[in-house]
Tab-separated table of C-alpha atoms in Angstrom:
chain	number	residue	atom	x	y	z
A	1	MET	CA	-4.249	8.878	-18.846
A	2	SER	CA	-6.477	6.260	-19.590
A	3	GLY	CA	-6.423	5.544	-23.341
A	4	LEU	CA	-5.850	6.904	-26.725
A	5	PRO	CA	-8.267	9.978	-26.946
A	6	GLU	CA	-6.015	12.147	-24.819
A	7	PHE	CA	-3.111	11.482	-27.229
A	8	VAL	CA	-4.574	11.764	-30.879
A	9	LEU	CA	-3.255	14.340	-32.879
A	10	ARG	CA	-3.978	14.480	-36.690
A	11	PRO	CA	-2.300	11.504	-37.861
A	12	GLU	CA	0.390	11.790	-40.684
A	13	PRO	CA	1.242	8.872	-43.144
A	14	LEU	CA	3.294	6.183	-41.919
A	15	PRO	CA	6.730	6.022	-43.422
A	16	GLU	CA	8.072	2.885	-44.811
A	17	MET	CA	9.015	0.741	-41.852
A	18	ALA	CA	11.758	-1.204	-43.648
A	19	ASP	CA	13.941	1.759	-43.712
A	20	LEU	CA	13.367	2.478	-39.963
A	21	LEU	CA	14.409	-0.624	-38.188
A	22	ALA	CA	17.416	-2.644	-37.600
A	23	GLN	CA	16.722	-6.484	-36.817
A	24	ASP	CA	16.877	-5.979	-33.166
A	25	ALA	CA	14.443	-3.663	-31.296
A	26	PRO	CA	17.167	-2.376	-28.812
A	27	SER	CA	19.085	-0.688	-31.754
A	28	ILE	CA	16.033	1.555	-32.633
A	29	THR	CA	16.971	5.195	-32.754
A	30	LEU	CA	15.159	8.378	-31.246
A	31	ASP	CA	14.122	9.327	-35.087
A	32	MET	CA	12.974	5.833	-35.739
A	33	ALA	CA	10.839	5.692	-32.685
A	34	ALA	CA	9.515	9.482	-33.430
A	35	ASP	CA	8.397	8.080	-36.809
A	36	LEU	CA	6.481	5.035	-35.295
A	37	ALA	CA	4.734	7.130	-32.712
A	38	ARG	CA	3.453	9.620	-35.320
A	39	GLY	CA	2.714	7.059	-38.157
A	40	LEU	CA	1.028	4.645	-35.856
A	41	TYR	CA	-0.431	6.582	-33.048
A	42	GLY	CA	-0.743	10.093	-34.387
A	43	ILE	CA	1.207	11.667	-31.770
A	44	SER	CA	4.614	13.521	-31.479
A	45	GLY	CA	6.593	15.117	-28.561
A	46	SER	CA	10.009	14.973	-26.896
A	47	ILE	CA	11.413	11.361	-26.670
A	48	THR	CA	13.953	9.944	-24.110
A	49	PRO	CA	15.209	6.081	-24.528
A	50	LEU	CA	14.695	3.835	-21.498
A	51	SER	CA	17.057	1.188	-20.592
A	52	ALA	CA	15.732	-2.326	-21.078
A	53	GLU	CA	16.952	-5.796	-21.361
A	54	LYS	CA	15.286	-6.989	-24.337
A	55	ASP	CA	12.814	-4.418	-25.786
A	56	ALA	CA	13.386	-1.079	-27.154
A	57	ASN	CA	11.363	1.450	-24.994
A	58	PHE	CA	10.845	5.379	-25.217
A	59	ARG	CA	9.132	7.887	-22.963
A	60	ILE	CA	7.372	10.194	-25.081
A	61	ARG	CA	6.220	13.808	-23.365
A	62	LEU	CA	3.413	15.412	-25.314
A	63	ALA	CA	3.068	19.462	-25.516
A	64	SER	CA	0.113	18.880	-23.177
A	65	GLY	CA	2.554	17.439	-20.644
A	66	ALA	CA	0.914	13.933	-20.884
A	67	GLU	CA	3.205	11.208	-21.250
A	68	ALA	CA	3.508	7.732	-22.784
A	69	LEU	CA	5.526	4.751	-23.150
A	70	LEU	CA	6.441	3.506	-26.635
A	71	LYS	CA	7.381	-0.159	-26.434
A	72	VAL	CA	8.907	-1.768	-29.406
A	73	THR	CA	9.219	-5.716	-28.876
A	74	ASN	CA	12.521	-7.728	-29.745
A	75	THR	CA	11.965	-9.875	-32.730
A	76	ALA	CA	12.793	-12.858	-30.647
A	77	GLU	CA	9.805	-12.732	-28.405
A	78	ASP	CA	7.094	-14.923	-29.135
A	79	ARG	CA	4.120	-13.071	-30.474
A	80	GLY	CA	1.642	-15.043	-28.394
A	81	VAL	CA	3.500	-14.059	-25.190
A	82	THR	CA	3.524	-10.479	-26.054
A	83	ASP	CA	-0.446	-10.667	-26.777
A	84	MET	CA	-0.778	-12.303	-23.418
A	85	GLN	CA	1.023	-9.292	-21.709
A	86	THR	CA	-1.281	-6.935	-23.459
A	87	ALA	CA	-4.506	-8.964	-22.827
A	88	ALA	CA	-3.439	-8.923	-18.921
A	89	LEU	CA	-2.929	-5.243	-19.095
A	90	ILE	CA	-6.573	-4.733	-20.568
A	91	HIS	CA	-7.827	-7.475	-18.186
A	92	LEU	CA	-6.592	-5.614	-15.177
A	93	ALA	CA	-7.948	-2.381	-16.320
A	94	HIS	CA	-11.467	-3.829	-16.227
A	95	VAL	CA	-11.380	-5.985	-13.094
A	96	ASP	CA	-9.681	-3.296	-10.862
A	97	PRO	CA	-9.631	0.129	-12.700
A	98	ASP	CA	-7.717	1.847	-9.856
A	99	LEU	CA	-4.779	-0.670	-9.844
A	100	PRO	CA	-1.749	1.245	-10.771
A	101	VAL	CA	-0.435	-0.217	-13.787
A	102	GLN	CA	-0.090	0.748	-17.385
A	103	ARG	CA	-3.008	1.132	-19.610
A	104	ILE	CA	-2.963	-0.076	-23.319
A	105	CYS	CA	-3.568	2.927	-25.765
A	106	ARG	CA	-5.169	2.143	-29.103
A	107	SER	CA	-3.449	3.004	-32.357
A	108	VAL	CA	-5.249	5.218	-34.821
A	109	LYS	CA	-6.417	1.922	-36.464
A	110	GLY	CA	-8.165	1.003	-33.205
A	111	ARG	CA	-5.667	-1.883	-32.356
A	112	SER	CA	-4.063	-2.611	-28.917
A	113	ALA	CA	-0.952	-3.501	-30.825
A	114	GLU	CA	0.890	-2.886	-34.197
A	115	ILE	CA	3.048	-5.046	-36.271
A	116	ILE	CA	5.907	-3.533	-38.337
A	117	THR	CA	8.587	-5.482	-40.568
A	118	GLY	CA	12.188	-4.598	-40.122
A	119	PRO	CA	14.785	-4.558	-42.977
A	120	ASN	CA	15.293	-8.183	-42.842
A	121	GLY	CA	11.759	-9.170	-42.921
A	122	ASP	CA	11.388	-9.646	-39.194
A	123	PRO	CA	8.245	-8.442	-37.326
A	124	HIS	CA	8.435	-6.053	-34.419
A	125	ILE	CA	5.148	-5.394	-32.280
A	126	VAL	CA	4.654	-2.026	-31.138
A	127	ARG	CA	2.319	-0.669	-28.459
A	128	LEU	CA	1.688	2.404	-26.585
A	129	MET	CA	0.991	2.494	-23.204
A	130	SER	CA	0.421	5.080	-20.451
A	131	PHE	CA	3.585	6.066	-18.662
A	132	LEU	CA	3.584	5.813	-14.820
A	133	SER	CA	5.451	8.257	-12.913
A	134	GLY	CA	7.243	7.626	-9.310
A	135	THR	CA	10.465	6.702	-7.948
A	136	ILE	CA	11.982	3.280	-8.679
A	137	LEU	CA	12.082	1.218	-5.422
A	138	ALA	CA	15.628	0.381	-6.419
A	139	GLY	CA	16.656	3.927	-5.809
A	140	ALA	CA	14.667	4.511	-2.471
A	141	SER	CA	14.719	4.399	1.072
A	142	PRO	CA	11.424	2.828	2.221
A	143	THR	CA	9.956	3.657	5.551
A	144	PRO	CA	8.690	0.762	7.814
A	145	GLU	CA	5.173	0.802	6.644
A	146	PHE	CA	6.141	0.250	3.215
A	147	TYR	CA	6.700	-3.447	3.269
A	148	PRO	CA	3.092	-4.392	4.532
A	149	ALA	CA	1.791	-2.348	1.857
A	150	LEU	CA	3.818	-4.092	-0.729
A	151	GLY	CA	2.613	-6.964	0.300
A	152	SER	CA	-0.838	-5.894	-0.095
A	153	PHE	CA	-0.231	-4.405	-3.491
A	154	MET	CA	1.122	-7.594	-4.623
A	155	ALA	CA	-1.809	-9.639	-3.569
A	156	ARG	CA	-4.055	-7.305	-5.191
A	157	VAL	CA	-2.336	-7.825	-8.536
A	158	THR	CA	-2.457	-11.441	-7.937
A	159	ARG	CA	-6.019	-11.431	-7.168
A	160	GLY	CA	-6.902	-9.210	-10.062
A	161	LEU	CA	-5.201	-11.648	-12.404
A	162	ARG	CA	-6.855	-14.742	-10.730
A	163	GLY	CA	-9.591	-14.887	-13.200
A	164	PHE	CA	-7.280	-14.223	-16.355
A	165	PHE	CA	-5.982	-16.896	-18.805
A	166	HIS	CA	-4.475	-16.936	-22.400
A	167	PRO	CA	-3.182	-19.841	-24.637
A	168	ALA	CA	0.292	-18.443	-24.185
A	169	ALA	CA	0.290	-18.732	-20.292
A	170	GLY	CA	1.731	-22.060	-20.326
A	171	HIS	CA	5.048	-21.174	-22.174
A	172	ILE	CA	8.460	-22.344	-20.985
A	173	LEU	CA	10.333	-19.402	-19.156
A	174	GLN	CA	13.490	-20.129	-17.360
A	175	TRP	CA	12.647	-17.330	-14.673
A	176	ASP	CA	9.655	-19.440	-13.999
A	177	ILE	CA	10.696	-21.084	-10.911
A	178	LYS	CA	9.111	-24.275	-11.647
A	179	GLN	CA	11.291	-24.833	-14.646
A	180	ALA	CA	14.208	-24.956	-12.240
A	181	HIS	CA	15.135	-28.470	-13.411
A	182	ARG	CA	16.288	-26.785	-16.725
A	183	LEU	CA	19.195	-25.208	-14.942
A	184	ARG	CA	21.129	-28.355	-14.621
A	185	PRO	CA	22.561	-28.200	-18.218
A	186	MET	CA	23.467	-24.454	-17.496
A	187	LEU	CA	25.586	-25.012	-14.346
A	188	ASP	CA	28.917	-24.821	-16.213
A	189	VAL	CA	28.598	-21.238	-16.868
A	190	ILE	CA	29.372	-20.496	-13.262
A	191	GLY	CA	32.969	-20.385	-13.314
A	192	ASP	CA	33.571	-20.415	-9.399
A	193	ALA	CA	33.783	-24.123	-8.381
A	194	ALA	CA	32.414	-23.696	-4.887
A	195	MET	CA	29.545	-21.545	-6.081
A	196	ARG	CA	28.761	-24.086	-9.023
A	197	ALA	CA	28.509	-26.638	-6.261
A	198	ARG	CA	26.388	-24.811	-4.099
A	199	VAL	CA	23.712	-24.000	-7.084
A	200	ALA	CA	23.840	-27.629	-8.063
A	201	GLU	CA	22.897	-28.735	-4.966
A	202	ILE	CA	19.724	-26.165	-4.877
A	203	VAL	CA	18.646	-27.679	-8.425
A	204	ALA	CA	19.266	-31.084	-6.997
A	205	ARG	CA	16.884	-30.441	-4.088
A	206	PHE	CA	14.458	-29.057	-6.670
A	207	ASP	CA	14.430	-32.354	-8.475
A	208	SER	CA	13.994	-34.489	-5.279
A	209	HIS	CA	11.838	-32.631	-3.061
A	210	ILE	CA	10.258	-29.224	-4.386
A	211	ALA	CA	8.765	-30.111	-7.999
A	212	PRO	CA	6.790	-33.120	-6.494
A	213	GLN	CA	4.908	-30.536	-4.280
A	214	LEU	CA	4.463	-27.644	-6.735
A	215	SER	CA	1.574	-29.621	-8.504
A	216	GLY	CA	-0.541	-29.472	-5.421
A	217	LEU	CA	-0.231	-25.653	-4.922
A	218	ARG	CA	-2.400	-23.103	-6.072
A	219	ALA	CA	-1.354	-21.768	-9.585
A	220	GLN	CA	-2.646	-19.039	-12.138
A	221	VAL	CA	-1.095	-16.406	-14.438
A	222	VAL	CA	1.103	-14.098	-12.336
A	223	HIS	CA	3.451	-11.049	-13.014
A	224	ASN	CA	6.349	-13.185	-11.737
A	225	ASP	CA	8.764	-10.339	-11.537
A	226	PHE	CA	8.116	-7.934	-8.533
A	227	ASN	CA	11.803	-6.730	-8.250
A	228	PRO	CA	12.692	-3.253	-7.301
A	229	HIS	CA	13.359	-1.971	-10.446
A	230	ASN	CA	9.587	-2.822	-11.660
A	231	LEU	CA	7.991	-1.075	-8.674
A	232	LEU	CA	7.382	2.618	-8.469
A	233	VAL	CA	6.670	4.210	-5.193
A	234	ASP	CA	5.932	7.672	-3.687
A	235	GLY	CA	9.179	9.032	-3.307
A	236	GLU	CA	12.577	8.475	-1.937
A	237	SER	CA	11.232	7.995	1.470
A	238	ALA	CA	8.738	5.487	0.130
A	239	SER	CA	5.612	4.480	2.334
A	240	ARG	CA	3.773	2.686	-0.465
A	241	PRO	CA	3.885	1.496	-3.993
A	242	VAL	CA	2.567	3.451	-6.718
A	243	GLY	CA	2.990	1.453	-9.699
A	244	LEU	CA	4.039	-1.739	-11.222
A	245	ILE	CA	5.688	-2.153	-14.744
A	246	ASP	CA	7.237	-4.772	-17.051
A	247	PHE	CA	4.650	-7.482	-17.364
A	248	GLY	CA	7.178	-9.504	-19.529
A	249	ASP	CA	7.927	-12.502	-17.316
A	250	MET	CA	4.113	-13.260	-17.095
A	251	VAL	CA	3.452	-17.204	-16.843
A	252	HIS	CA	1.008	-19.475	-15.543
A	253	THR	CA	2.801	-20.960	-12.077
A	254	PRO	CA	2.059	-21.452	-8.389
A	255	ILE	CA	1.437	-18.412	-6.637
A	256	ALA	CA	4.022	-19.172	-4.224
A	257	CYS	CA	6.467	-19.028	-7.082
A	258	ASP	CA	5.532	-15.191	-7.721
A	259	LEU	CA	5.523	-14.343	-3.965
A	260	ALA	CA	9.150	-16.119	-3.670
A	261	VAL	CA	10.490	-13.796	-6.459
A	262	ALA	CA	9.130	-10.650	-4.806
A	263	CYS	CA	10.588	-11.908	-1.181
A	264	SER	CA	13.861	-12.969	-2.724
A	265	TYR	CA	14.692	-8.981	-3.251
A	266	GLN	CA	13.909	-8.081	0.208
A	267	VAL	CA	16.514	-9.888	2.322
A	268	THR	CA	18.401	-7.732	4.361
A	269	GLU	CA	21.866	-8.123	6.238
A	270	GLY	CA	22.252	-8.370	9.843
A	271	ASP	CA	20.700	-10.269	12.357
A	272	ARG	CA	17.225	-10.364	11.268
A	273	PRO	CA	17.375	-10.806	7.428
A	274	LEU	CA	13.881	-11.731	6.960
A	275	ASP	CA	11.973	-9.002	8.690
A	276	ARG	CA	11.025	-7.202	5.451
A	277	ILE	CA	10.013	-10.509	4.156
A	278	ALA	CA	7.671	-11.213	7.043
A	279	GLN	CA	6.066	-7.795	6.683
A	280	ILE	CA	5.365	-8.419	3.006
A	281	ILE	CA	3.993	-11.608	3.865
A	282	SER	CA	1.658	-9.907	6.527
A	283	GLY	CA	0.345	-7.517	4.120
A	284	TYR	CA	-0.024	-10.148	1.425
A	285	ALA	CA	-2.018	-12.677	3.762
A	286	SER	CA	-4.366	-9.845	4.803
A	287	VAL	CA	-5.634	-9.617	1.065
A	288	LEU	CA	-4.845	-12.980	-0.240
A	289	PRO	CA	-4.601	-15.638	2.670
A	290	LEU	CA	-1.691	-18.051	2.067
A	291	GLU	CA	-1.932	-21.807	2.706
A	292	PRO	CA	0.435	-23.537	4.926
A	293	GLU	CA	2.174	-25.610	2.193
A	294	GLU	CA	2.854	-22.407	0.062
A	295	LEU	CA	4.550	-20.774	3.295
A	296	GLU	CA	6.468	-23.788	4.181
A	297	LEU	CA	8.133	-23.976	0.331
A	298	LEU	CA	9.016	-20.211	0.464
A	299	PRO	CA	12.592	-20.517	1.761
A	300	ASP	CA	13.355	-23.203	-0.990
A	301	LEU	CA	11.451	-21.281	-3.639
A	302	MET	CA	13.565	-18.008	-2.863
A	303	ARG	CA	16.894	-20.253	-3.058
A	304	LEU	CA	15.673	-21.301	-6.538
A	305	ARG	CA	15.155	-17.821	-7.652
A	306	TYR	CA	18.585	-16.880	-6.681
A	307	ALA	CA	19.892	-20.068	-8.515
A	308	THR	CA	18.104	-19.037	-11.418
A	309	THR	CA	19.294	-15.429	-11.455
A	310	LEU	CA	23.061	-16.467	-10.889
A	311	ILE	CA	22.702	-19.057	-13.776
A	312	VAL	CA	20.679	-17.067	-16.425
A	313	ALA	CA	21.917	-13.704	-15.891
A	314	GLU	CA	25.852	-14.840	-16.199
A	315	ARG	CA	24.930	-16.916	-19.349
A	316	ARG	CA	23.074	-13.812	-20.972
A	317	ALA	CA	25.746	-11.275	-19.750
A	318	ARG	CA	28.183	-13.495	-21.805
A	319	ALA	CA	26.165	-13.510	-24.911
A	320	TYR	CA	25.355	-9.763	-24.875
A	321	PRO	CA	28.399	-8.185	-22.977
A	322	ALA	CA	27.604	-4.606	-23.973
A	323	ASN	CA	24.446	-4.855	-21.731
A	324	ALA	CA	26.432	-7.027	-19.065
A	325	HIS	CA	26.020	-4.317	-16.225
A	326	TYR	CA	22.271	-4.233	-16.610
A	327	ILE	CA	21.826	-7.992	-16.832
A	328	LEU	CA	23.969	-8.488	-13.828
A	329	ARG	CA	22.480	-6.092	-11.544
A	330	ASN	CA	20.749	-8.709	-9.140
A	331	THR	CA	23.825	-10.901	-8.713
A	332	LYS	CA	24.959	-9.419	-5.605
A	333	VAL	CA	21.347	-9.608	-4.206
A	334	SER	CA	21.126	-13.243	-4.843
A	335	LEU	CA	24.496	-14.097	-3.323
A	336	ASN	CA	23.717	-12.205	-0.175
A	337	GLY	CA	20.307	-13.676	0.062
A	338	LEU	CA	21.681	-17.311	-0.313
A	339	ASP	CA	23.750	-16.584	2.678
A	340	ALA	CA	21.113	-15.121	4.690
A	341	LEU	CA	18.994	-17.968	4.327
A	342	ASP	CA	21.693	-20.335	5.060
A	343	ARG	CA	22.454	-18.421	8.335
A	344	VAL	CA	18.593	-18.397	9.394
A	345	GLY	CA	18.044	-21.946	8.183
A	346	THR	CA	15.043	-23.455	6.594
A	347	SER	CA	12.971	-24.489	9.374
A	348	ALA	CA	13.467	-21.330	11.344
A	349	ALA	CA	12.672	-19.324	8.029
A	350	GLN	CA	9.515	-21.301	7.738
A	351	ASP	CA	8.457	-20.666	11.321
A	352	ILE	CA	9.074	-16.521	10.832
A	353	LEU	CA	6.920	-16.838	7.565
A	354	CYS	CA	4.143	-18.733	8.891
A	355	ALA	CA	4.009	-16.550	12.053
A	356	ALA	CA	3.801	-13.396	9.861
A	357	ALA	CA	0.910	-14.593	7.843
A	358	MET	CA	-0.997	-14.787	10.791
A	359	GLU	CA	-0.530	-11.326	12.127
A	360	ARG	CA	-2.538	-8.294	10.660
A	361	PRO	CA	-0.182	-5.428	9.388
A	362	THR	CA	-0.359	-2.127	11.180
A	363	ARG	CA	-1.632	0.716	9.138
């Protein structure tokens, strides 16, 4: 499904949006979503809600069997940031048409996004995208060849975004590792004193050692959230990635920060916790070679991602307790990752990753 023509049915009059939307996008009902899809995009079909942290997402299955994703953006999100995400997907469709990311579908008015008004006068951005099928990596059991393929896929996305820029790319995002200094005032949200001290030490090291080095690294707009819930794979016994979703954390930052985010989810238990990461690095470097300074910072950048997850997720879970289970889903991964990096040690981890970058992945 490459665009709107595959979807278009006879457009029907658009209902009054003020009667359809609550203030926050996640409160949109199935009936509301159906009205939006029909009025803005001229389509109808069976609709299923999808879980999300900020937006309201709906999977629409048409009578033809084609599927689409209707996304209603939370009113709190900056409109420029949403426009950047849309523009990035359009850009990727041009520079790498075979890259398995979502495609933006035009509305009946020919627009890449529509703006509607909620009952309190709040604007919501509505977009229709192609729906990517596949198994979520978080629910799969990857085969050994998967991890080099994941690395090369990630490098391909990064390379595709290399020539892309947008005025909103410099926005401040706490999930951007280069913003780790902003974690300091939030440390008190961690209730356990020992863990709070541990995370405080990581933030202090960022201020003294890591931040001064980041300005010398290659930087560009990146996806910034290659986590297992955003990656689609080719089945439960995954051998390769087949899709990437959720560009909501896009930002202009060092590519090493983007890579650290992806690697932070792949630490394992046991005596060789960095084996998967080494394979990812090998695959990545086969497409987009890495510089020594980037590789040397990766262990520290991974720790900073874990620290960010622990603090921000706990803070959000307290603010939105009804969605706490979803928000805190990566807490255990972060704690295990910190423990594993401490067992291996920074110097040994750097040696492992630098060696991996010199190897060619086996196909």
